[in-house]
mmCIF file of C-alpha atoms in Angstrom:
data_model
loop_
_atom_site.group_PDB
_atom_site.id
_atom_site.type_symbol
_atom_site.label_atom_id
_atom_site.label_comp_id
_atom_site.label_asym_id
_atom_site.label_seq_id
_atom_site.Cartn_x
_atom_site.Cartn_y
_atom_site.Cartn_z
ATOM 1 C CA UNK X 1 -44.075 62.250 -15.973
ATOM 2 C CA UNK X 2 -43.347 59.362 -13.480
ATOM 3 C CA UNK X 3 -39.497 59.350 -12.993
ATOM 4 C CA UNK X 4 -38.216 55.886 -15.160
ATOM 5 C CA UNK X 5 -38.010 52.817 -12.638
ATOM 6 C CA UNK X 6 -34.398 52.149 -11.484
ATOM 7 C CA UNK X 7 -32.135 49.532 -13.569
ATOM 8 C CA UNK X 8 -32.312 46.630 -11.698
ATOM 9 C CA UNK X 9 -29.395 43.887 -11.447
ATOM 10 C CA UNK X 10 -29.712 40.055 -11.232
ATOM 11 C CA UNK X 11 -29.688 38.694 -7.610
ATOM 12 C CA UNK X 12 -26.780 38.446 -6.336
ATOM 13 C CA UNK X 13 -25.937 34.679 -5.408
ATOM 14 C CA UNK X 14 -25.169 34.430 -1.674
ATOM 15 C CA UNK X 15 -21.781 35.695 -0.439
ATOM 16 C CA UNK X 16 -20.027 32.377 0.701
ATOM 17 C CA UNK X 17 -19.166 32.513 4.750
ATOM 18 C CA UNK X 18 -15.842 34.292 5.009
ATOM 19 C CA UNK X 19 -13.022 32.367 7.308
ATOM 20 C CA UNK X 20 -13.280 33.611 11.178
ATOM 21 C CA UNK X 21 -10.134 34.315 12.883
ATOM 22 C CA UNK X 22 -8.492 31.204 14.175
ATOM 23 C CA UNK X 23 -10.905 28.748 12.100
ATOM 24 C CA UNK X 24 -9.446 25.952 10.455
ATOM 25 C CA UNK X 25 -9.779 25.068 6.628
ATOM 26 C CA UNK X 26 -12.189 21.703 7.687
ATOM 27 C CA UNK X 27 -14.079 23.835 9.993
ATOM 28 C CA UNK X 28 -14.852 25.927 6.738
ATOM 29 C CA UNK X 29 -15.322 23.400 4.550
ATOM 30 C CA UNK X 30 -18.036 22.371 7.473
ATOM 31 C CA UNK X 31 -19.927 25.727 7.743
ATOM 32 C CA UNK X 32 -19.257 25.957 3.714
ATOM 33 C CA UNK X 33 -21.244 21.952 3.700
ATOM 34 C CA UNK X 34 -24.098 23.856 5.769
ATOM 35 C CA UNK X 35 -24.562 26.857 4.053
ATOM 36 C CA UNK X 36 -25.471 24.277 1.177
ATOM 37 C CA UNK X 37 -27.505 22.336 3.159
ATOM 38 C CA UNK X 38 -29.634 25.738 3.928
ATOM 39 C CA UNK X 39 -30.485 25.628 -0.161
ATOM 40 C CA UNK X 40 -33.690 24.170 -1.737
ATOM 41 C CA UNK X 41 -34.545 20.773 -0.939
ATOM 42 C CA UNK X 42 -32.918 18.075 -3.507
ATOM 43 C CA UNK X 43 -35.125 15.463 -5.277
ATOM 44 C CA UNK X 44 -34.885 12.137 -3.825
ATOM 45 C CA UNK X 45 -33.348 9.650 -6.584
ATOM 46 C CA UNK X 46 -32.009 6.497 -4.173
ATOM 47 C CA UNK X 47 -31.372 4.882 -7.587
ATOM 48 C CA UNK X 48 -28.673 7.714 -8.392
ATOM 49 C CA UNK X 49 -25.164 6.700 -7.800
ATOM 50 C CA UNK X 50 -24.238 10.353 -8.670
ATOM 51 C CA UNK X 51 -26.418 11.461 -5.817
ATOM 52 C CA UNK X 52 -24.781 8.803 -3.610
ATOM 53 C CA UNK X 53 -21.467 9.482 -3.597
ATOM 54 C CA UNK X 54 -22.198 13.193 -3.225
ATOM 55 C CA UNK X 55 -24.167 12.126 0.376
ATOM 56 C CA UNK X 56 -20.576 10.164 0.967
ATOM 57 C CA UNK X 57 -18.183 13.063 0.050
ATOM 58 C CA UNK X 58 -19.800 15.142 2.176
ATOM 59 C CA UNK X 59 -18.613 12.851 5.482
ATOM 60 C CA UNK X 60 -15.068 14.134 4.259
ATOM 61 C CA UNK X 61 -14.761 16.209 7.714
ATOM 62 C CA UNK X 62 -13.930 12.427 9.289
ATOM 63 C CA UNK X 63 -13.708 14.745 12.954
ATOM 64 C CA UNK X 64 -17.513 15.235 12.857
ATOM 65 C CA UNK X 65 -18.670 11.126 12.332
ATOM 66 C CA UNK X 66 -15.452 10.141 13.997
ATOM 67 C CA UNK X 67 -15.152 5.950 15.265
ATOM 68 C CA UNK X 68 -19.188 5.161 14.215
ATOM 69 C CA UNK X 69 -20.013 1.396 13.846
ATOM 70 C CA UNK X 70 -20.059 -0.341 10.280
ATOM 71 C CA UNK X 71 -23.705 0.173 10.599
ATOM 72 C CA UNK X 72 -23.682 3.217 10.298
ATOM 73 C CA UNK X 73 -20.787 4.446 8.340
ATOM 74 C CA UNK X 74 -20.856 6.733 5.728
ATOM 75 C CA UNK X 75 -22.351 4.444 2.736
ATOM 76 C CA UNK X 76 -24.788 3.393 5.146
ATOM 77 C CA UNK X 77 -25.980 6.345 5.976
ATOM 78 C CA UNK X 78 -25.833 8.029 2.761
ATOM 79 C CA UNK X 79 -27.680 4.963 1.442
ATOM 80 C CA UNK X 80 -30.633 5.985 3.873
ATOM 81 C CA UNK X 81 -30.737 10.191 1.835
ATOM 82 C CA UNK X 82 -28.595 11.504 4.958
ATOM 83 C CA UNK X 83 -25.361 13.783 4.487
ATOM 84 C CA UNK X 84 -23.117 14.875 7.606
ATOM 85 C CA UNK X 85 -23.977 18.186 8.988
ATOM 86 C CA UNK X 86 -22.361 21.216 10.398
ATOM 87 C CA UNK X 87 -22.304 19.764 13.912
ATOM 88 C CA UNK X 88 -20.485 16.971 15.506
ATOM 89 C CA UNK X 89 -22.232 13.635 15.208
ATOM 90 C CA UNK X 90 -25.342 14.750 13.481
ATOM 91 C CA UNK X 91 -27.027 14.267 9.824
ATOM 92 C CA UNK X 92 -29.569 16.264 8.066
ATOM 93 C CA UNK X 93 -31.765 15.113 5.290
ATOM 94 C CA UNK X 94 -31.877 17.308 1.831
ATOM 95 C CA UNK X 95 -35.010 16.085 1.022
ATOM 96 C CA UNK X 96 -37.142 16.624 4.192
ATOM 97 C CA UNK X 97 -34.749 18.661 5.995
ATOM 98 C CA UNK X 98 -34.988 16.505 8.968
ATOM 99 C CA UNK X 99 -31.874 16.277 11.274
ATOM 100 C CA UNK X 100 -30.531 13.342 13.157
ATOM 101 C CA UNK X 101 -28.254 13.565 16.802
ATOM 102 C CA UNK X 102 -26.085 10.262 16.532
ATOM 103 C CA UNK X 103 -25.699 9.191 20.463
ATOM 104 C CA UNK X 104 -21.801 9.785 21.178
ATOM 105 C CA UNK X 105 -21.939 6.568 23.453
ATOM 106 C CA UNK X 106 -22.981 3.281 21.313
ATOM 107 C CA UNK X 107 -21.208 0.502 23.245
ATOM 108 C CA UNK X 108 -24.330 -0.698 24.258
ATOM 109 C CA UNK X 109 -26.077 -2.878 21.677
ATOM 110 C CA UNK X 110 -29.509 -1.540 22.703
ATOM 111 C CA UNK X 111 -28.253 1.676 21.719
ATOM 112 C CA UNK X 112 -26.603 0.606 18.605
ATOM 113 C CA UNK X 113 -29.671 -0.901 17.331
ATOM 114 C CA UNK X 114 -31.501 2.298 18.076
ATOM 115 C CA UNK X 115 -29.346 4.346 16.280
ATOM 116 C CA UNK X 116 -29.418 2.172 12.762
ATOM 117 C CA UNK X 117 -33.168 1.858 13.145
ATOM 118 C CA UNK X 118 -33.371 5.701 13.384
ATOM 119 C CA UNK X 119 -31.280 5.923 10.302
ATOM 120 C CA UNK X 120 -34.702 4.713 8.335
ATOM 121 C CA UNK X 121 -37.584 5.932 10.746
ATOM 122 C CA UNK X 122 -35.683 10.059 11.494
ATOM 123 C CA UNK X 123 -37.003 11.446 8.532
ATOM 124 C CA UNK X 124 -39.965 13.221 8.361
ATOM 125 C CA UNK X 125 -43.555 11.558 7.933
ATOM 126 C CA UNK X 126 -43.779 12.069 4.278
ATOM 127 C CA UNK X 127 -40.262 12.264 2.891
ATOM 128 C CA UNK X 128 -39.578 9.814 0.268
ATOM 129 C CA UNK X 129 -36.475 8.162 1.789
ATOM 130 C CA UNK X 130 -38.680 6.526 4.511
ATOM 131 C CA UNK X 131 -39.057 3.221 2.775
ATOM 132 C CA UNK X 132 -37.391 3.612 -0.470
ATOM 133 C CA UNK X 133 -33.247 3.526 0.309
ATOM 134 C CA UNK X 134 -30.619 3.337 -2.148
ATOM 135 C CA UNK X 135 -29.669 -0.323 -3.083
ATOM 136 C CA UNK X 136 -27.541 -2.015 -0.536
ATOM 137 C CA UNK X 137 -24.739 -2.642 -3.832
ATOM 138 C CA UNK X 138 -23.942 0.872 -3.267
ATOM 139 C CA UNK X 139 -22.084 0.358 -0.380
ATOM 140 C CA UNK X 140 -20.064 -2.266 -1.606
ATOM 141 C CA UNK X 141 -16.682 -1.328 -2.147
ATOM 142 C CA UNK X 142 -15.928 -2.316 -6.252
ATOM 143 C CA UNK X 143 -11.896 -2.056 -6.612
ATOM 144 C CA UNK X 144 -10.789 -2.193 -10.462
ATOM 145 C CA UNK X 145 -8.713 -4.762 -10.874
ATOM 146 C CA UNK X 146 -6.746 -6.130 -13.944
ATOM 147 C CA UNK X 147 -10.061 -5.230 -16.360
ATOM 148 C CA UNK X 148 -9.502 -1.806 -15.470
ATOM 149 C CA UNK X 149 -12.591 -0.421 -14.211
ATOM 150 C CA UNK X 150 -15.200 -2.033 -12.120
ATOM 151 C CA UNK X 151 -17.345 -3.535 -14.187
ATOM 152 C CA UNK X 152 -21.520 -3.174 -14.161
ATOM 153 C CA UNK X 153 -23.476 -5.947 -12.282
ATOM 154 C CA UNK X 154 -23.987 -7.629 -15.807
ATOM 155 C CA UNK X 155 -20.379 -6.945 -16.781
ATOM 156 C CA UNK X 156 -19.299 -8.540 -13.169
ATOM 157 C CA UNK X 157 -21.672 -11.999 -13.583
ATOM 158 C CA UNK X 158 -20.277 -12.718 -16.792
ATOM 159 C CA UNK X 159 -16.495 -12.315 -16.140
ATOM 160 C CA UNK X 160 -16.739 -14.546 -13.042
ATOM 161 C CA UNK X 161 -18.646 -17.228 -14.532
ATOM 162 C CA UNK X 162 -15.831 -16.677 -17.332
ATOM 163 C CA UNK X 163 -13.050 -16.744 -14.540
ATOM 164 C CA UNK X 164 -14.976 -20.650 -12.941
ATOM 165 C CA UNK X 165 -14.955 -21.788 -15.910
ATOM 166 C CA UNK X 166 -11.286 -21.412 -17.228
ATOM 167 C CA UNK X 167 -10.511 -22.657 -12.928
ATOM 168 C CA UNK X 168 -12.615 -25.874 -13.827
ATOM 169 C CA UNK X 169 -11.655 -26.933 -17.428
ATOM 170 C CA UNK X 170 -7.832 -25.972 -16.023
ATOM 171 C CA UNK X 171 -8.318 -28.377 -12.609
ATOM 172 C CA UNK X 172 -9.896 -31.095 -15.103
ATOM 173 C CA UNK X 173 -6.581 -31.435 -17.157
ATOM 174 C CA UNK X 174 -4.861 -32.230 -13.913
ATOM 175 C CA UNK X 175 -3.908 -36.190 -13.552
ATOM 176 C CA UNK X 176 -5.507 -36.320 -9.801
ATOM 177 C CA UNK X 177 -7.135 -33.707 -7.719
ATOM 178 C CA UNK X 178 -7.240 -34.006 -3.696
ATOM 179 C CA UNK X 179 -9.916 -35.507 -2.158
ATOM 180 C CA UNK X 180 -12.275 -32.832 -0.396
ATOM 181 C CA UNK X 181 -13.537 -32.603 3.595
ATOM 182 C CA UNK X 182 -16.969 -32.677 4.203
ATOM 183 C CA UNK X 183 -16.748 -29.725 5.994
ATOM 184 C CA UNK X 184 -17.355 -27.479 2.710
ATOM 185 C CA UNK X 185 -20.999 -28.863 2.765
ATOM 186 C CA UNK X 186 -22.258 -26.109 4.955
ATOM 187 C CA UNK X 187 -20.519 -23.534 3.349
ATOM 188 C CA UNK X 188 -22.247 -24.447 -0.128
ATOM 189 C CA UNK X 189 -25.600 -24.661 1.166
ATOM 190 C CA UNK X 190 -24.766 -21.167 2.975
ATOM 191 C CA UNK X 191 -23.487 -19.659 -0.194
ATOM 192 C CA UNK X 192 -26.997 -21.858 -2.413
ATOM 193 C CA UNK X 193 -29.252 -20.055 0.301
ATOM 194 C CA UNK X 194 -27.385 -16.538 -0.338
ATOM 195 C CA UNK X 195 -28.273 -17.378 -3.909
ATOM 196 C CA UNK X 196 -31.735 -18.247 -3.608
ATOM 197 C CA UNK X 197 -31.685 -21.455 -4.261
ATOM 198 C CA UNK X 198 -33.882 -24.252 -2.359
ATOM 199 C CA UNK X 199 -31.704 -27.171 -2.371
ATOM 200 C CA UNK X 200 -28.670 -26.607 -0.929
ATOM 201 C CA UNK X 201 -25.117 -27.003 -1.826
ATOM 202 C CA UNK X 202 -25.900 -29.780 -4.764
ATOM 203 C CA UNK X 203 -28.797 -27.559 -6.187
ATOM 204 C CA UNK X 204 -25.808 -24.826 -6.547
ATOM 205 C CA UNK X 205 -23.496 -27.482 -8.060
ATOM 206 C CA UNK X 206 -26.086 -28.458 -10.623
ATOM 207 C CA UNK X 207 -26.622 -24.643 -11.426
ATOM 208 C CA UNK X 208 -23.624 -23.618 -11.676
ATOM 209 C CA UNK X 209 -22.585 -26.892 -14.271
ATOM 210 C CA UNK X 210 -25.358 -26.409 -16.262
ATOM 211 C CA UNK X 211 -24.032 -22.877 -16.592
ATOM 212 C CA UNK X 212 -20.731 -23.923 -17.871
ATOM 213 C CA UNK X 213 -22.030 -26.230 -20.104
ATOM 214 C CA UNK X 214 -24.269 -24.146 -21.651
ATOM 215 C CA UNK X 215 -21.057 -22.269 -22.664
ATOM 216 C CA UNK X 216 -18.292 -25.385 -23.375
ATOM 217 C CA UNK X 217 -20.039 -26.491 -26.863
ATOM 218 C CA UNK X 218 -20.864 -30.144 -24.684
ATOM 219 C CA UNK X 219 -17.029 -29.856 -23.327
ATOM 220 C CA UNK X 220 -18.020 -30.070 -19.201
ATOM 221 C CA UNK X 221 -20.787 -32.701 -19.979
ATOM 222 C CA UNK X 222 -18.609 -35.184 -21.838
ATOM 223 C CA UNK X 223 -16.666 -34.885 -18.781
ATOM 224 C CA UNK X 224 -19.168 -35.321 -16.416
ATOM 225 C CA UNK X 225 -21.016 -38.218 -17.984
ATOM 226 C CA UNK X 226 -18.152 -41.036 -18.989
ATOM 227 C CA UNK X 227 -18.946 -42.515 -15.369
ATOM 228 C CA UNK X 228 -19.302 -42.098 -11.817
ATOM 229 C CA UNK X 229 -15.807 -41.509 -11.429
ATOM 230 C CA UNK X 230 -15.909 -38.972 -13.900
ATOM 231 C CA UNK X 231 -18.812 -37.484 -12.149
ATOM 232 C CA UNK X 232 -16.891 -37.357 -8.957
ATOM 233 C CA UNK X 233 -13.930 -35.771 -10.652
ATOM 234 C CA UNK X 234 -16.158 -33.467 -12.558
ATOM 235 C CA UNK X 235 -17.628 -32.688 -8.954
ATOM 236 C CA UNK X 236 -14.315 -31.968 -7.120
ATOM 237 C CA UNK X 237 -13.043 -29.662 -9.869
ATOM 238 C CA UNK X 238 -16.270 -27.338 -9.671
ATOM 239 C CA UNK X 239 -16.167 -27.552 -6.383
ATOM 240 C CA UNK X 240 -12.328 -26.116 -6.320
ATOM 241 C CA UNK X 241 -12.797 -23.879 -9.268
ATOM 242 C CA UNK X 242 -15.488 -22.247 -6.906
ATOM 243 C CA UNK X 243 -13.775 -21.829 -4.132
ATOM 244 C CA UNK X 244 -11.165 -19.895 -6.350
ATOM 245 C CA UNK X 245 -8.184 -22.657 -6.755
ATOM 246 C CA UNK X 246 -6.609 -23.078 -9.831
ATOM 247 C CA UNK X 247 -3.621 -25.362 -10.979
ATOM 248 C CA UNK X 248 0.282 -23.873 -10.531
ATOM 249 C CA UNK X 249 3.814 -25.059 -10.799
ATOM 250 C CA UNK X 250 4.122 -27.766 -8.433
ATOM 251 C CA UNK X 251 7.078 -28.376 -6.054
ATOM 252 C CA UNK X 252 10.277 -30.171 -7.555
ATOM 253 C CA UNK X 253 9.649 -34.238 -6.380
ATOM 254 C CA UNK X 254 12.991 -36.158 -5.424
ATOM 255 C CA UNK X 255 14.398 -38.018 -8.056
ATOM 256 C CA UNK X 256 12.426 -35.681 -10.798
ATOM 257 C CA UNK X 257 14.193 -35.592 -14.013
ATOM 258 C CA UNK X 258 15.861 -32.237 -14.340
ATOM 259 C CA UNK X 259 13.819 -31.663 -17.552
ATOM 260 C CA UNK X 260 10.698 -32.420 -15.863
ATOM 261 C CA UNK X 261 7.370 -30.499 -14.646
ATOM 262 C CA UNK X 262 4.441 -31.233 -12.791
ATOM 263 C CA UNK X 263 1.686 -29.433 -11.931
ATOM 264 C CA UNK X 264 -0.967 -28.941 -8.672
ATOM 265 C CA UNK X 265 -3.205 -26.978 -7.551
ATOM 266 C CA UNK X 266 -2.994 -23.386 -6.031
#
C-alpha cells in the first residue's frame, strides 16, 4: 500500500524584507517598493487614473528623484508607465521591466533633452507604453475649490462658461467700462490658437459670444446688436469677463453722498 501523499499547505506569500540594523523607515519603504516591483508584470492601462497615481505615490522616497527638472517630475514620468525604483535616480517599468539611470548632472540642456526623450524611447521594443502615454491632463494639478471636488473635464467646461457668463452680463450692467490696450491682441490669438481655432483673437470672441448666447434666452445678442457702440461695449465686457474681472465696490468719490454707492470693476 503506497504510504498516503503528505497534506500539503497553500504557498506561503513571500516573507516581506525584515528591517537591517541601522536602516531607516524610507530606506524600507524603498526595498519594500522593490520587492513589489520584483512581482508579475502589471497591464498597461495609460487611460487609468487609478494606475497613475499609484506610479506617483511610489516617488514618495523624495531622497531617491531628489531636485529633477519639471520635465521630468513625478507626473511626468509616471505619465510615461515608469515608477521610482530601489536605487537613487533610477525608474523601472512594470510592464516591460525595463529600467532607466536618470544622469545626476542635467544642467546642460543637451542632457536635459536626452533624459525626457529617454523617458518615451527606455522601454523595451515591444512594451505598450512606447507610444501610447497617459493623457497629458493627468499631470495637471486640479485643486477643489468652492464646488468641492474637482470637477470632470465636462463638469469643468460647463462651470467656467457658467462663471464668463455671470462676469459678462455683471460688467454689462456697469454705466462705463475702461477702454482696453491693444496689447491683449496677442494674448487672444495665443489663447484662439491654444484652442484650435484659425482666426485669431476675434474668431475666439465670436465663439465664445455665440456660446453665451446660446444660453441668455437672446439676452447677450440684444446687447450686442442695438449699435456699434453697443457692439463695442458688448466687446469690452467679454473681453474682461475673460480675462477673469468682474465688477466690485468701488472707492468712495469726493463729494459722494454718504448714502451713496458706485460700482467698478475688479
Amino acid at each position: 500500500v503506497a504510504p498516503a501523499p503528505a497534506a500539503t499547505s497553500p504557498a506561503a506569500a513571500p516573507a516581506a524584507p525584515a528591517a537591517s540594523k541601522g536602516e531607516s523607515l524610507a530606506e524600507l519603504e524603498a526595498r519594500l517598493e522593490a520587492a513589489e516591483s520584483e512581482e508579475a508584470p502589471e497591464p498597461c492601462r495609460p487611460h487609468s487614473r487609478d494606475d497613475f497615481l499609484r506610479r506617483v505615490h511610489s516617488f514618495s522616497n523624495a531622497r531617491l528623484w531628489f531636485a529633477k527638472p519639471a520635465a521630468l517630475s513625478p507626473p511626468q514620468c509616471a505619465r510615461h508607465g515608469w515608477r521610482l525604483g530601489a536605487a537613487a535616480d533610477t525608474l523601472v517599468c512594470r510592464v516591460c521591466l525595463a529600467e532607466f539611470k536618470c544622469p545626476t548632472s542635467l544642467d546642460d540642456p543637451a542632457a536635459l533633452s536626452a533624459a525626457e526623450g529617454l523617458l518615451r524611447t527606455a522601454h523595451q521594443p515591444l512594451c505598450a507604453w512606447l507610444s501610447n502615454p497617459s493623457p497629458e491632463s493627468f499631470g495637471s494639478l486640479l485643486l477643489p475649490a468652492r464646488f468641492g471636488a474637482a470637477p470632470s473635464l465636462a463638469e469643468g467646461a460647463a462651470r467656467a462658461l457658467e462663471s464668463l457668463r455671470a462676469r459678462h452680463a455683471a460688467l454689462l450692467r456697469l454705466p462705463s467700462l475702461p477702454a482696453l490696450a491693444d496689447g491683449l491682441s496677442p494674448a487672444l490669438d495665443e489663447a484662439a490658437a491654444a484652442a484650435g481655432l484659425a482666426g485669431g483673437g476675434s474668431a475666439l470672441l465670436a465663439a465664445l459670444s455665440s456660446r453665451l448666447r446660446d444660453s441668455s434666452d437672446g439676452a447677450a445678442e440684444a446687447e450686442a446688436g442695438g449699435g456699434s457702440s453697443e457692439a463695442q461695449r458688448h466687446e469690452a465686457a467679454l473681453k474682461l469677463a475673460l480675462l477673469g474681472w468682474r465688477p466690485g465696490a468701488a472707492l468712495p468719490q469726493p463729494g459722494a453722498a454718504a448714502g451713496g454707492s458706485g460700482q467698478g470693476a475688479e
